[in-house]
PDB file of C-alpha atoms in Angstrom:
ATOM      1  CA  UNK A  28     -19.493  -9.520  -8.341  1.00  0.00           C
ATOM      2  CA  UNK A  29     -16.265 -11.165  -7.266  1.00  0.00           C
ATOM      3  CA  UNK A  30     -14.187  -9.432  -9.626  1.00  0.00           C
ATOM      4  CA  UNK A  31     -15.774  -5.712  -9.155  1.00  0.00           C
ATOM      5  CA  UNK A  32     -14.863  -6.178  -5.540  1.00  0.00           C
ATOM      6  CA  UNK A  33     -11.010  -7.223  -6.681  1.00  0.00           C
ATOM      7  CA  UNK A  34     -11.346  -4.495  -9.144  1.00  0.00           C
ATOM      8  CA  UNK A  35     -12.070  -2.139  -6.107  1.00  0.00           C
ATOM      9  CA  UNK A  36      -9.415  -3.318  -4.284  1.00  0.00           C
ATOM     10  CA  UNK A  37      -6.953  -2.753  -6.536  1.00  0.00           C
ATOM     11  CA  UNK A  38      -7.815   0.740  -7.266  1.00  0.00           C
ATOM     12  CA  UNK A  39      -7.759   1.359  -3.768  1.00  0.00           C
ATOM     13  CA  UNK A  40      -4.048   0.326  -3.914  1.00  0.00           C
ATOM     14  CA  UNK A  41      -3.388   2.144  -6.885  1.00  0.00           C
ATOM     15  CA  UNK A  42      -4.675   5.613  -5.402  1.00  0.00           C
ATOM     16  CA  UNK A  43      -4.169   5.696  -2.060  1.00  0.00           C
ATOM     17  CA  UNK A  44      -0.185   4.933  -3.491  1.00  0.00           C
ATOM     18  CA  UNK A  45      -0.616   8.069  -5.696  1.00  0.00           C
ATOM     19  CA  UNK A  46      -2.092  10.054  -3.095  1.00  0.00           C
ATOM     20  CA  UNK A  47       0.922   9.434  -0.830  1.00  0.00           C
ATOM     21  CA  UNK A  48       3.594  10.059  -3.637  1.00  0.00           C
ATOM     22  CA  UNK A  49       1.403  13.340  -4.258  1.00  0.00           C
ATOM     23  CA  UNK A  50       1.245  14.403  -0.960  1.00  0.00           C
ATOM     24  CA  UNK A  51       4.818  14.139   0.480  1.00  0.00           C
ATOM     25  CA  UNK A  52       7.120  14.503  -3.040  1.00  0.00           C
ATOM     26  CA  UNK A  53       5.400  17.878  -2.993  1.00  0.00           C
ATOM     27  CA  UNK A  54       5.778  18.393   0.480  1.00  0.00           C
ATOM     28  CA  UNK A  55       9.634  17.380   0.393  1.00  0.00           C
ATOM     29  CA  UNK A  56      10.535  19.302  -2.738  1.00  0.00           C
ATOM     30  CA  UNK A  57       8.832  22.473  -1.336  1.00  0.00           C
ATOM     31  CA  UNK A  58      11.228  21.550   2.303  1.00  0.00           C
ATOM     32  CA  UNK A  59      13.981  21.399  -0.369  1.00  0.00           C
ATOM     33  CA  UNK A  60      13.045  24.469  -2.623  1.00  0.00           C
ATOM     34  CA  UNK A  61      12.104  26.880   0.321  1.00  0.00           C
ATOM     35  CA  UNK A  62      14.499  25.651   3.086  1.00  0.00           C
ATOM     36  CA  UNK A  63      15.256  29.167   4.197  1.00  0.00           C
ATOM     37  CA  UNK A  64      11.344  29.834   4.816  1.00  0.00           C
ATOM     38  CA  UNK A  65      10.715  26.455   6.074  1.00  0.00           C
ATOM     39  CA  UNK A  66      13.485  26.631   8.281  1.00  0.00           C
ATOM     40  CA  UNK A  67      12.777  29.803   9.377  1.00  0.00           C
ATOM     41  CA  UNK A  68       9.293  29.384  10.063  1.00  0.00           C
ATOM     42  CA  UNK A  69       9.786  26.217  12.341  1.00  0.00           C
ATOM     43  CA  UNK A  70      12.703  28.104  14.211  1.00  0.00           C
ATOM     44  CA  UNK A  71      10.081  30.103  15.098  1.00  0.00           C
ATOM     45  CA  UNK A  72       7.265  27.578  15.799  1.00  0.00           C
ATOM     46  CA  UNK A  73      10.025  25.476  17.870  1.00  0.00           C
ATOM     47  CA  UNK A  74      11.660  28.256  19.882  1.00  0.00           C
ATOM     48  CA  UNK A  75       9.903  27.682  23.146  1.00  0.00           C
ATOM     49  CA  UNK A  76      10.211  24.116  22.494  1.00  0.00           C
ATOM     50  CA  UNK A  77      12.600  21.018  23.534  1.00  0.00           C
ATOM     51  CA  UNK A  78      13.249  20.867  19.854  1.00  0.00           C
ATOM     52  CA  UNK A  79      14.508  24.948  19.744  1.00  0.00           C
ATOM     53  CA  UNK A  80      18.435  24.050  19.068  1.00  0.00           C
ATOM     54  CA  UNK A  81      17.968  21.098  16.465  1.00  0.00           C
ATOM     55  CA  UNK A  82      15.365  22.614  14.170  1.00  0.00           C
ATOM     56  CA  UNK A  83      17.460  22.482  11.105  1.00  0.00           C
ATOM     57  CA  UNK A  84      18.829  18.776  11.812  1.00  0.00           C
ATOM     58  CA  UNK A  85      15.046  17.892  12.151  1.00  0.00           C
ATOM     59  CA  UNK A  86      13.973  19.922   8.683  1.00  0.00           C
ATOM     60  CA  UNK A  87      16.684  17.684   7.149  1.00  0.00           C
ATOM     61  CA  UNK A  88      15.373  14.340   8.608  1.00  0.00           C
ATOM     62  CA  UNK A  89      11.788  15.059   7.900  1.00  0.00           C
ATOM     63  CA  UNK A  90      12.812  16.147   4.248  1.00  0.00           C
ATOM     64  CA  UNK A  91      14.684  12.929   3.765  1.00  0.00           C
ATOM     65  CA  UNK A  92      11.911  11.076   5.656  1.00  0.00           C
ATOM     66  CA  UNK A  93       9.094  12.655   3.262  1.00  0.00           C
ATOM     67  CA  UNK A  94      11.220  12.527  -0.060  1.00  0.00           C
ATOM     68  CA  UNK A  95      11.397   8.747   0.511  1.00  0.00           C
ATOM     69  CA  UNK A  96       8.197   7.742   1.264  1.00  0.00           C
ATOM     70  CA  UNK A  97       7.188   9.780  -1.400  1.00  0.00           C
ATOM     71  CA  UNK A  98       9.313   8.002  -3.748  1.00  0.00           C
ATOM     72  CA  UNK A  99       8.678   4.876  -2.405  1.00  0.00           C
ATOM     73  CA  UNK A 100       4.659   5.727  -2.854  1.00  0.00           C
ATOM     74  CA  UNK A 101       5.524   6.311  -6.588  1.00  0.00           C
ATOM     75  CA  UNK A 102       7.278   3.943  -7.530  1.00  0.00           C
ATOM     76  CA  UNK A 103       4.729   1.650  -5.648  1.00  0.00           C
ATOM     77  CA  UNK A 104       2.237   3.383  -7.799  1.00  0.00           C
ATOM     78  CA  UNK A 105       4.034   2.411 -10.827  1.00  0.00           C
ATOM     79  CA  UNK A 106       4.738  -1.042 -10.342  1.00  0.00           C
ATOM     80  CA  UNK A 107       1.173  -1.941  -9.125  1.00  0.00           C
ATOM     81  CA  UNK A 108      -0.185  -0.287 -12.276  1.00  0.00           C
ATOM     82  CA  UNK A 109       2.717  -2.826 -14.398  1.00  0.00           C
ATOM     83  CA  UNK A 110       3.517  -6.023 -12.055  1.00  0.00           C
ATOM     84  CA  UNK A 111       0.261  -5.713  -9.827  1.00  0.00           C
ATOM     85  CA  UNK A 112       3.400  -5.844  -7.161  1.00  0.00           C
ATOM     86  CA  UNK A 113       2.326  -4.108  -3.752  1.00  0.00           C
ATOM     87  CA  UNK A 114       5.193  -4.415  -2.148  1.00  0.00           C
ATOM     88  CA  UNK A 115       7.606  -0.506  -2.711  1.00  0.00           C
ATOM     89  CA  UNK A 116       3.559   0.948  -2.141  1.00  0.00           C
ATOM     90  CA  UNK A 117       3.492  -0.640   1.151  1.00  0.00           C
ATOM     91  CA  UNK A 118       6.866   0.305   2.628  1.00  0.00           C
ATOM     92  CA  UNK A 119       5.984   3.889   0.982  1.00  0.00           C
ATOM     93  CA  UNK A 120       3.385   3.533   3.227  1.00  0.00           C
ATOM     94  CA  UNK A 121       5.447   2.301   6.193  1.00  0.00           C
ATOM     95  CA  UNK A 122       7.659   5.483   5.555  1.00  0.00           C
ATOM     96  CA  UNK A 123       4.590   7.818   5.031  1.00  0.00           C
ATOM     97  CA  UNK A 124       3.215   6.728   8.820  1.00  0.00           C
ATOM     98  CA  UNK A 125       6.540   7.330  10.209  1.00  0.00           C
ATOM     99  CA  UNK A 126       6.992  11.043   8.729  1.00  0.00           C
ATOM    100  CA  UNK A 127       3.262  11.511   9.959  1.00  0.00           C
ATOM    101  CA  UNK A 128       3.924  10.193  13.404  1.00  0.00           C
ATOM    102  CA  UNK A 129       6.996  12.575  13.213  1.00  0.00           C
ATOM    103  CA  UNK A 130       5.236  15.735  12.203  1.00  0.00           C
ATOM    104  CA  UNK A 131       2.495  14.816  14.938  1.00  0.00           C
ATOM    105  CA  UNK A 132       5.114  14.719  17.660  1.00  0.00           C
ATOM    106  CA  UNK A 133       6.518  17.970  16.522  1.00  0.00           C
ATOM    107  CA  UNK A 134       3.042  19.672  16.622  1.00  0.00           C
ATOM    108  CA  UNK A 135       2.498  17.851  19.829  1.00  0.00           C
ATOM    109  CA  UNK A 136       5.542  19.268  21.353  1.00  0.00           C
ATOM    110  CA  UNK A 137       4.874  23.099  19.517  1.00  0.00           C
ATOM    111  CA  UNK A 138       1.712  22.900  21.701  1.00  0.00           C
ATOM    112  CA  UNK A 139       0.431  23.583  17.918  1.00  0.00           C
ATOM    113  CA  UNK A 140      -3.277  21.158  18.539  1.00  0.00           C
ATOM    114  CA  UNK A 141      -5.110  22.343  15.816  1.00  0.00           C
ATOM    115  CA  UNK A 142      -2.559  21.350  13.137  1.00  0.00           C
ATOM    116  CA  UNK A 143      -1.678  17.922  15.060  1.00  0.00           C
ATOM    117  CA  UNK A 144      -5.113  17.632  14.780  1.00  0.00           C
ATOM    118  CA  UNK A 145      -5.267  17.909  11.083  1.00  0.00           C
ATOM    119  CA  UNK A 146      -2.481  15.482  10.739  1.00  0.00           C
ATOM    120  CA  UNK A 147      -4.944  12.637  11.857  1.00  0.00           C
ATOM    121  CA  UNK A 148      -6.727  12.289   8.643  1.00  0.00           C
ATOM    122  CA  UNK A 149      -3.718  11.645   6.845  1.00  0.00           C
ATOM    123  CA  UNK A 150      -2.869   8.924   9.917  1.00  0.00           C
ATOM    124  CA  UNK A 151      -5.707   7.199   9.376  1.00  0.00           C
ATOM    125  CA  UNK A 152      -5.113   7.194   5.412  1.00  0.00           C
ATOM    126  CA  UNK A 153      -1.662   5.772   6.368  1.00  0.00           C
ATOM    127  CA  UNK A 154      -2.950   3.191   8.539  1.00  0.00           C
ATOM    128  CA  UNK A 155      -5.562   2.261   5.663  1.00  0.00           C
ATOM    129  CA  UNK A 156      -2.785   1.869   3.438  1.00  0.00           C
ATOM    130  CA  UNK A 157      -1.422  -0.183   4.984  1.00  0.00           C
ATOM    131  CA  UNK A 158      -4.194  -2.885   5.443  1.00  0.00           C
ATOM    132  CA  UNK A 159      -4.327  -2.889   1.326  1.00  0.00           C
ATOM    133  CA  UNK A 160      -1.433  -2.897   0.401  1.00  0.00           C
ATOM    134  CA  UNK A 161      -0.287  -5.583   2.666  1.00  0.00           C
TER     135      UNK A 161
END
């Protein structure tokens, strides 16, 4: 019983690391392959907004800010799948809550609730992450 529950543990790390490296490489390359939409759209969505005049300095951060932890979450993946070392899938996570928290406080500001709202989910998978991984 012992080992199915360190089993289940460690598959825990393994996807929830996957599922982070899914989530924002995808996220980040499509910031990177669509810029002109992206940035176009959120010029829009920020225009009444204390954000309206820095919208394509903040695309930039949050595309950096995504790429990484996505990276991170990968390579986290990888190495807990070879060394059993948690260690790049925690700070993946570290990076993942921060570009979460970031995307919250933009939607927060955009007076956008329903897709703040959404973002909660993916919060609370941070947060989780975090507690494995540790």
């Amino acid at each position: 019983m012992i080992e199915t529950a360190f089993a289940g543990v460690y598959l825990a790390r393994i996807f929830v690391a996957a599922f982070l490296a899914i989530l924002f490489l995808q996220s980040g390359v499509d910031k990177i392959a669509d810029r002109r939409g992206n940035l176009e759209w959120l010029t829009g969505h920020f225009a009444k907004s204390p954000f309206a005049g820095i919208v394509p300095l903040l695309l930039s951060a949050i595309t950096i800010l995504e790429l990484g932890a996505g990276v991170l979450s990968g390579v986290g993946c990888a190495l807990l799948l070879i060394t059993h070392d948690s260690r790049a899938a925690f700070y993946g996570a570290v990076l993942s809550s921060l570009a979460i928290l970031s995307l919250f406080l933009g939607q927060r500001i955009a007076k956008e609730y329903a897709g703040a709202a959404v973002l909660v989910s993916y919060f609370l998978l941070t947060i989780v992450a975090l507690i494995l991984l540790q």
